[in-house]
CSV table of C-alpha atoms and ligand atoms in Angstrom, one decimal:
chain,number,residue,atom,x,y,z
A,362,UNK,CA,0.0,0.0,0.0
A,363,UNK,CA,1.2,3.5,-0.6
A,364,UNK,CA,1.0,6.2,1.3
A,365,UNK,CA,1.3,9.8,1.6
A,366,UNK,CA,1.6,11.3,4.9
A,367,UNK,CA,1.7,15.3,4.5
A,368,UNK,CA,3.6,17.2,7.9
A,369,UNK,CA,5.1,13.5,8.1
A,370,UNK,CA,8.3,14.9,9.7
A,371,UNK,CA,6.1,17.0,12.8
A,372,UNK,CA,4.5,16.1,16.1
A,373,UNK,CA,1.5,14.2,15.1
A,374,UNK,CA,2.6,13.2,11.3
A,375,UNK,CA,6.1,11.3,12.3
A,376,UNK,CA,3.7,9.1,14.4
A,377,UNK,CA,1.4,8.6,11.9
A,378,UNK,CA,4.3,7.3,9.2
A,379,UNK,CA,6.0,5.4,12.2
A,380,UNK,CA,3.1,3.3,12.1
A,381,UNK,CA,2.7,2.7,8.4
A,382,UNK,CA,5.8,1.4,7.8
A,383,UNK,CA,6.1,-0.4,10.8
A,384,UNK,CA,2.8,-2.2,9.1
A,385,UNK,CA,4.9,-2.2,6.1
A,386,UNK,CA,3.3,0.6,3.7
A,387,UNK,CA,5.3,2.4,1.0
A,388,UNK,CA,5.2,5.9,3.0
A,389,UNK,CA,5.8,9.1,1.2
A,390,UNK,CA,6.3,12.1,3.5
A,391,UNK,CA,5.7,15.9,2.6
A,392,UNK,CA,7.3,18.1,4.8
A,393,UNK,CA,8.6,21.9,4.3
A,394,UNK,CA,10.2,21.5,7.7
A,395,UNK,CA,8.6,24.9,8.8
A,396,UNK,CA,7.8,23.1,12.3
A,397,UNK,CA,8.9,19.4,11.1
A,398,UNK,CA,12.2,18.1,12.5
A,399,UNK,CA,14.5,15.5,10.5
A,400,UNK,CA,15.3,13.8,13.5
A,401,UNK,CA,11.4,12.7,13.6
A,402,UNK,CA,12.0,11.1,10.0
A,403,UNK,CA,11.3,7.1,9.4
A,404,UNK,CA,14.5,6.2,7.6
A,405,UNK,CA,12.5,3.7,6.1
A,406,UNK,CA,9.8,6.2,4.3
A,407,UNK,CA,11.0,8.4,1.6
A,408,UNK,CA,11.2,11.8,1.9
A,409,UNK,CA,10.0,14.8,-0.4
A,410,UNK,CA,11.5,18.2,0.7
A,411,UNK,CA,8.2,20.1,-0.7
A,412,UNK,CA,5.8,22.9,0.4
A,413,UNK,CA,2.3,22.1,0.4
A,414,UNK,CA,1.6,25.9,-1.0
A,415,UNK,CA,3.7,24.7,-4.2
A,416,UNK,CA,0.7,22.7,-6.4
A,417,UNK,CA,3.2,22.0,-9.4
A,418,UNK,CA,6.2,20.3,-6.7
A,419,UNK,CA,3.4,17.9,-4.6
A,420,UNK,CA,1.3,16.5,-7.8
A,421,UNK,CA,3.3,14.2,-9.0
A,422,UNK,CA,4.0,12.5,-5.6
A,423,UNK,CA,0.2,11.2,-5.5
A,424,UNK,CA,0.3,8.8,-8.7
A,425,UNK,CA,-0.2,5.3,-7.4
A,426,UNK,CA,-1.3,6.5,-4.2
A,427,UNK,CA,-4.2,4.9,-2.5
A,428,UNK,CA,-3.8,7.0,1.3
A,429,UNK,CA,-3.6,10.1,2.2
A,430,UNK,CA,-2.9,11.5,5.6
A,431,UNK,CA,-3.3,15.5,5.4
A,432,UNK,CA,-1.5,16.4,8.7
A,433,UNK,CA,0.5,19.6,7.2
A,434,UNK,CA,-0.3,22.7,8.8
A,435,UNK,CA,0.4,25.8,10.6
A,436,UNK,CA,-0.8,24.5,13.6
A,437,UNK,CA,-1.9,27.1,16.1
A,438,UNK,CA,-4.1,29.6,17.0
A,439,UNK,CA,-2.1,32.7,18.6
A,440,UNK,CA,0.4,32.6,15.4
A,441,UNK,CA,-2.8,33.0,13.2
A,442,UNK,CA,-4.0,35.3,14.8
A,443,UNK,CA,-0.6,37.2,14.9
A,444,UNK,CA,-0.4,36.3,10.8
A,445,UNK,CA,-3.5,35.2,9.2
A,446,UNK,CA,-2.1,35.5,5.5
A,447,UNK,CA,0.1,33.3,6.3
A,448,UNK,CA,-1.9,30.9,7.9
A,449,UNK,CA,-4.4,30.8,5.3
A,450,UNK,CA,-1.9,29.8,2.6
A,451,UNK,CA,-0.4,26.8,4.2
A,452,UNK,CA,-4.1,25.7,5.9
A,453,UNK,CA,-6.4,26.6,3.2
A,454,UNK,CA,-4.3,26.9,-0.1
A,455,UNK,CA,-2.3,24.2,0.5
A,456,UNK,CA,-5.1,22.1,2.1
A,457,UNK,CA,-6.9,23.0,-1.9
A,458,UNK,CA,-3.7,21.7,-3.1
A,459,UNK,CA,-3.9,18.6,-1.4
A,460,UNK,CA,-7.1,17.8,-2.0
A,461,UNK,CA,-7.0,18.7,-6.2
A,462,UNK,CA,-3.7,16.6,-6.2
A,463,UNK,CA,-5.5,13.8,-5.0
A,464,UNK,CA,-8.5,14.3,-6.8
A,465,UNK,CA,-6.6,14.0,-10.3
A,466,UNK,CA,-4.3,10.9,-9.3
A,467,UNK,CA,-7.4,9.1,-8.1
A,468,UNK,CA,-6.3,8.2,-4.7
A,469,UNK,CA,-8.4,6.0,-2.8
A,470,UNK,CA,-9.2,7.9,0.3
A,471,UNK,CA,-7.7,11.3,1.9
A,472,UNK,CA,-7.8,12.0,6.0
A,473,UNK,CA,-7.8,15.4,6.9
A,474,UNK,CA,-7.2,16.4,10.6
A,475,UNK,CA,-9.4,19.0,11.7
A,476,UNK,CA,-9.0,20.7,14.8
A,477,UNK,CA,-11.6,21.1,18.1
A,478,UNK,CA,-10.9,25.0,17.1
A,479,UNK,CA,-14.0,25.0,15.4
A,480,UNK,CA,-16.1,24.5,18.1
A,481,UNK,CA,-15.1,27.7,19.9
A,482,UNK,CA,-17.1,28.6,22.4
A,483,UNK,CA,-20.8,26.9,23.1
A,484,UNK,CA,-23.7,27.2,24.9
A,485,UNK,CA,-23.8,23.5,26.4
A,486,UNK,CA,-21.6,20.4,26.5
A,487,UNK,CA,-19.9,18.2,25.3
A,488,UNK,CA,-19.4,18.7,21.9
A,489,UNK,CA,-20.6,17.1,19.1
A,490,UNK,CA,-20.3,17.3,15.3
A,491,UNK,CA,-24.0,19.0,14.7
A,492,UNK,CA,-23.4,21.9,16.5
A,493,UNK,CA,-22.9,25.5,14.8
A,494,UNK,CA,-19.5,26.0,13.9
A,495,UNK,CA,-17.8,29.1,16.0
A,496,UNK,CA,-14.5,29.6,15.6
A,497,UNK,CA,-12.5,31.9,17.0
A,498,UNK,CA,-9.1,32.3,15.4
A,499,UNK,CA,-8.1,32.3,11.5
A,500,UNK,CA,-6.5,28.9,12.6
A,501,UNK,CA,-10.1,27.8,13.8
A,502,UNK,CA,-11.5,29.5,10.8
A,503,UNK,CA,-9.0,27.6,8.1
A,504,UNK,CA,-9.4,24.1,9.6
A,505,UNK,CA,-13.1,24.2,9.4
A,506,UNK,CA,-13.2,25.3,6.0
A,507,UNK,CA,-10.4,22.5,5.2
A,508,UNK,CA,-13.6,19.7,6.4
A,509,UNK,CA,-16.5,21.7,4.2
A,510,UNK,CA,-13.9,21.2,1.0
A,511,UNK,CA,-13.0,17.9,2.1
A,512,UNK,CA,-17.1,17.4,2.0
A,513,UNK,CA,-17.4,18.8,-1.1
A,514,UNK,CA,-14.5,17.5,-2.7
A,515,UNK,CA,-16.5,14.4,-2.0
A,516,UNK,CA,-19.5,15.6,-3.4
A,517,UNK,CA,-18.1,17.1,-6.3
A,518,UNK,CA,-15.5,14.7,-8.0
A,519,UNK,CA,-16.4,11.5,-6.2
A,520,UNK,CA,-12.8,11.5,-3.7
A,521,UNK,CA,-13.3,10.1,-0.7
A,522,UNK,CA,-12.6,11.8,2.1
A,523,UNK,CA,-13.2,12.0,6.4
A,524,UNK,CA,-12.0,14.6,8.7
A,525,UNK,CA,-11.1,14.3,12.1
A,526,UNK,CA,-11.4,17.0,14.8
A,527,UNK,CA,-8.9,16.4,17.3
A,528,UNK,CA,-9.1,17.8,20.6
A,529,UNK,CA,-5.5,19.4,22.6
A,530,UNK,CA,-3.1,16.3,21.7
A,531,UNK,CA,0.4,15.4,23.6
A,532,UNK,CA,2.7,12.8,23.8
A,533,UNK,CA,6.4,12.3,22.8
A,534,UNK,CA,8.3,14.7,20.3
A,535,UNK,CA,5.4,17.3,21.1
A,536,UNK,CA,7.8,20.8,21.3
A,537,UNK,CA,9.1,21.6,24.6
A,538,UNK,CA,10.1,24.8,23.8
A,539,UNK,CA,8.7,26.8,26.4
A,540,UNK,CA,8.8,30.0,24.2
A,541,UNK,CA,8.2,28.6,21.2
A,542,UNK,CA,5.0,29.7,19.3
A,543,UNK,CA,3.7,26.3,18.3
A,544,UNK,CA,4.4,25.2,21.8
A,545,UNK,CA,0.8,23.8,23.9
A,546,UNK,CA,0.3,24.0,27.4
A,547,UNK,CA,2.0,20.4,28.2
A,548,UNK,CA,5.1,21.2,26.2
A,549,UNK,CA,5.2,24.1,27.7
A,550,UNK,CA,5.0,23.2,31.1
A,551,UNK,CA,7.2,20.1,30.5
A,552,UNK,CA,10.2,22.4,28.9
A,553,UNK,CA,9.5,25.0,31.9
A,554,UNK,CA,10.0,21.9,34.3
A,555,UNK,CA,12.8,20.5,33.1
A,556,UNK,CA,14.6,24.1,32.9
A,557,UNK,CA,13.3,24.6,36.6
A,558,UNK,CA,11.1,27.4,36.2
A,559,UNK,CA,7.9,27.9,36.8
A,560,UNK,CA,4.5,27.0,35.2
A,561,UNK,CA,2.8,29.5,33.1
A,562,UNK,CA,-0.4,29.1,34.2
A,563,UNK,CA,-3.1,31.4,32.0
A,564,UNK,CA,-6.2,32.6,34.9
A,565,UNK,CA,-7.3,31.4,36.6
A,566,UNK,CA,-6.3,27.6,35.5
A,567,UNK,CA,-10.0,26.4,36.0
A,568,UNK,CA,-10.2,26.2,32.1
A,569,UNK,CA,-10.6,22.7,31.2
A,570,UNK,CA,-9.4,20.9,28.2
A,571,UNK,CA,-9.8,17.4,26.3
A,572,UNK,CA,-5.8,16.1,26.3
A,573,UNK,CA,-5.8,13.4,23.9
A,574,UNK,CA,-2.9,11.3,23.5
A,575,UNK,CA,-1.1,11.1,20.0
A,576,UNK,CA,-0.9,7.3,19.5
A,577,UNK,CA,-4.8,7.0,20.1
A,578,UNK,CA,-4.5,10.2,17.6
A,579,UNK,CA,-2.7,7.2,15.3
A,580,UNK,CA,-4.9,4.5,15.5
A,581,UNK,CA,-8.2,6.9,14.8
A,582,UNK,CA,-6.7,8.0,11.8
A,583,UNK,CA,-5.5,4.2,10.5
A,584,UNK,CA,-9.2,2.8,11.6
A,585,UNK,CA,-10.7,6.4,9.2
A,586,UNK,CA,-8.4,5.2,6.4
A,587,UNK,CA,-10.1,2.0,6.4
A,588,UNK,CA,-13.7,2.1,7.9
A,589,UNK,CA,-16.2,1.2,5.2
A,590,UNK,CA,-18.4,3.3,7.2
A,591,UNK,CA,-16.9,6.5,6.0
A,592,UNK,CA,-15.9,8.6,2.8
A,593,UNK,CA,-18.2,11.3,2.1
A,594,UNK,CA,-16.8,13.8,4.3
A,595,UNK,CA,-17.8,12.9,7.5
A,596,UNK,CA,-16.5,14.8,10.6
A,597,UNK,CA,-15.7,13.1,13.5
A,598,UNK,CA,-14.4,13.8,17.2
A,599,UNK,CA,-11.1,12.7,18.4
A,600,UNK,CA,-10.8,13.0,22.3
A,601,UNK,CA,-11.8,11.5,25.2
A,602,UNK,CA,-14.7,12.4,26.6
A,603,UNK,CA,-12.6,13.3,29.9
A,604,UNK,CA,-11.6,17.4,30.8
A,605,UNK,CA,-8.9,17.9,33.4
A,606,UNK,CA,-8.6,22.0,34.3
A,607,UNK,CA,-5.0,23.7,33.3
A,608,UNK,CA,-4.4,23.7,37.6
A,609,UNK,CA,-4.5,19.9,37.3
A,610,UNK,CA,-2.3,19.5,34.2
A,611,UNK,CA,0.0,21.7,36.9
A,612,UNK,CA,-0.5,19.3,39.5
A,613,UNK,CA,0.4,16.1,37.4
A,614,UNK,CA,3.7,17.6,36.2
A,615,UNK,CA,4.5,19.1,39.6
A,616,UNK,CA,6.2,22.2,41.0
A,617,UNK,CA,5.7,25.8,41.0
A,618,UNK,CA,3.4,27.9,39.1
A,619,UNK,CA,3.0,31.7,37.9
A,620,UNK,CA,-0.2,33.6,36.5
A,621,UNK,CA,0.2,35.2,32.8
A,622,UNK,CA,-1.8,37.4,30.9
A,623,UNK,CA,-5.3,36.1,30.5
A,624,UNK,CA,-6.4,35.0,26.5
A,625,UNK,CA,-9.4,35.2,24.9
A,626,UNK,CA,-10.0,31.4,24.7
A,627,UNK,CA,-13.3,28.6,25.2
A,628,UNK,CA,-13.4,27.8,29.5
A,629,UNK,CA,-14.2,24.3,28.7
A,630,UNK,CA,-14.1,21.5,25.7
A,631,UNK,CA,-15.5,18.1,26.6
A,632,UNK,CA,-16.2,15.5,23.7
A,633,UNK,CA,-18.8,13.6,22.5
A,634,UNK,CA,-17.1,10.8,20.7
A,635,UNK,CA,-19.8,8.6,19.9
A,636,UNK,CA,-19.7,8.7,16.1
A,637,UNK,CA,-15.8,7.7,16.6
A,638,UNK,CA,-17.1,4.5,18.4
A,639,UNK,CA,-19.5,4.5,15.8
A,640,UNK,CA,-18.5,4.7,12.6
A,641,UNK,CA,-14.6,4.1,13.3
A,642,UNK,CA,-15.1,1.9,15.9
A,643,UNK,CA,-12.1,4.1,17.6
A,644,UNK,CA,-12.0,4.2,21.5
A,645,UNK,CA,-9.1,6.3,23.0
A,646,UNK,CA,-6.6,3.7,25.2
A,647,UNK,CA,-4.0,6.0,26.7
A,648,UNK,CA,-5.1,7.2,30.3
A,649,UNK,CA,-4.2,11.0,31.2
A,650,UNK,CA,-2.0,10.5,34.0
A,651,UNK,CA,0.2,7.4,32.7
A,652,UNK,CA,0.6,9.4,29.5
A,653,UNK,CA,2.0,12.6,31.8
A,654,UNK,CA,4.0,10.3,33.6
A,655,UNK,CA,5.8,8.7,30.7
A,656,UNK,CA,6.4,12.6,29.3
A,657,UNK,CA,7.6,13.4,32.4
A,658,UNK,CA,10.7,10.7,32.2
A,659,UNK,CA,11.6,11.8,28.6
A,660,UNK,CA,12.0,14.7,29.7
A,661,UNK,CA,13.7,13.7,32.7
A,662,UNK,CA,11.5,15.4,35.2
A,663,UNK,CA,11.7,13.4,38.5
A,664,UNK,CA,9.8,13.7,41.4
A,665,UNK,CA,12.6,14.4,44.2
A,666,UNK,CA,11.0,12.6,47.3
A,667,UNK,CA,12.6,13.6,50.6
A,668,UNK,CA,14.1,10.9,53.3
B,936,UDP,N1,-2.2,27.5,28.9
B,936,UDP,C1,-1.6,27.9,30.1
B,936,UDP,N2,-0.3,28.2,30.1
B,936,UDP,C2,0.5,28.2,29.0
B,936,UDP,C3,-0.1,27.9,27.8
B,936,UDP,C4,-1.5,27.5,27.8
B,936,UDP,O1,-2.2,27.9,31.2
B,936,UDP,O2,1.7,28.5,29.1
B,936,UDP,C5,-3.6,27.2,28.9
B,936,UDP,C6,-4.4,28.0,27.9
B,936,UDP,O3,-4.9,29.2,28.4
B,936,UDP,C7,-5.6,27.0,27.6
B,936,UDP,C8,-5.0,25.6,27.8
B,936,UDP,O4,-3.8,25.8,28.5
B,936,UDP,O5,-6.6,27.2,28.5
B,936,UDP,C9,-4.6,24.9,26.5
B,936,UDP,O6,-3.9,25.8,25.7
B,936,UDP,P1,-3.1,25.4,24.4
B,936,UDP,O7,-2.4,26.6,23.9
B,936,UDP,O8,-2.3,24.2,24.7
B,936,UDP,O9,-4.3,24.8,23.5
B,936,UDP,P2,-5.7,25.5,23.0
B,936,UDP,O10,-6.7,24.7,23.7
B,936,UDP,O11,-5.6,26.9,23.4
B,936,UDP,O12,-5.7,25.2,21.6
């Protein structure tokens, strides 16, 4: 089976070709290496050093293809917000470009991650797929338009396609970079650990968020490559249905906090991830704490326990 995994050299997309060729898939990555990192690169996938914003430089790469894996993407909401021109050309353009590539080589079926973004805020809880739209952020904005052309793209030239929201995801080779823009809150506080400062804690820490961890992240997007259940478009939550509040995620790690400036942000995401069980049949494995824990020893935070 080939491939294509697009942001295969980031967080998310080096997990996802990790596991296609370990199940022994001809794995083509596409990678700019804007936030990608060549140490995150399979040896055993091949590599094309190519901008998804570049239609004439990715085409050719999806002839024989029969999966797609659209992970590429400017990946947060303060940068958009910062740059939205920017932003929209790698998430929206190059999401277009994606899509019409595949569309003309005839590839079987494409996966596009969405983001939770496009929930912003709501009225009740938890969250699921028919509710309004409200994002908050070009980011938010982008990656929900990415699902309608995914839809249409569907509709309109027969591709099929399935997008996945996912909701706050960690694990290993998420940046630590504790200034870094594409950072999240448990990279953040990880790299802030392990150089001994404090925790940037945004007020008042009683916000509450869905951590999802990146190998259940995986195996949603391996059981949407191959549900027969799915291929028109479909979106469909990735989380877990649990929320722990930004003091928590504090307490987990351990150690000292600080207050920073306030955002304007959602209080709260809790998921409905019914149609997951549904139509993916797609349950999320990894519990919150051991997942932490593990974090914690890569990046050699250790408790120091008094005697
Ligand atoms: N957050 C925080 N300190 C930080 C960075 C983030 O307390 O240094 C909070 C942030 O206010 C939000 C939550 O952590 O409520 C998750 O933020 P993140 O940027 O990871 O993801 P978001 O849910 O905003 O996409």
């Amino acid at each position: 089976m080939k491939s294509i995994v697009t942001g295969g050299a980031g967080f998310i997309g080096s997990h996802m070709v990790d596991a296609l060729v370990g199940r022994g898939d001809e794995v083509h990555i596409i990678d700019n290496f804007s936030t990608g990192k060549r140490e995150y690169v399979n040896s055993g996938a091949v590599l094309h050093e190519k901008d998804i914003r570049d239609f004439d430089s990715i085409a050719p790469i999806f002839h024989g293809v029969s999966k797609v894996f659209h992970l590429a993407a400017l990946a947060r909401v303060q940068p958009s917000i910062k740059d939205p021109c920017t932003s929209h050309d790698v998430n929206s353009k190059g999401t277009t470009n994606v899509l019409v590539a595949a569309r003309d080589a005839g590839v079987g079926r494409l996966v596009y991650s969405a983001s939770s973004s496009a929930y912003g805020n709501q009225d009740t809880l938890p969250l699921h797929e028919e509710m309004e739209a409200r994002p908050m952020s070009p980011y938010a904005l982008q990656k929900y338009t990415g699902e309608l052309s995914c839809r249409l793209f569907s509709q309109i030239y027969g591709i099929e396609t399935v997008s996945l929201r996912y909701f706050n995801v960690y694990g290993p080779r998420q940046t630590t970079e504790a200034d870094g823009v594409y950072a999240t809150v448990i990279g953040i506080f990880l790299g802030q650990r392990a150089s001994g400062r404090a925790m940037t804690v945004v007020p008042d820490g009683t916000q509450s968020r869905d951590f999802t961890h990146v190998r259940d992240v995986v195996r949603a997007n391996l059981f949407a490559a191959e549900s027969p259940n799915v291929g028109k478009g479909e979106v469909i939550n990735i989380g877990t249905g649990k929320t722990y509040a930004i003091n928590e995620v504090a307490a987990v790690i351990g150690g000292p906090t600080v207050w920073v400036e306030p955002r304007l942000e959602p209080k709260r995401t809790l998921v409905d991830i019914t149609k997951a069980k549904e139509l993916l049949g797609w349950e999320p494995t990894v519990d919150f704490k051991e997942g932490i824990e593990e974090l914690k020893k890569m990046c050699g935070i250790v408790l120091v326990v008094s005697v």
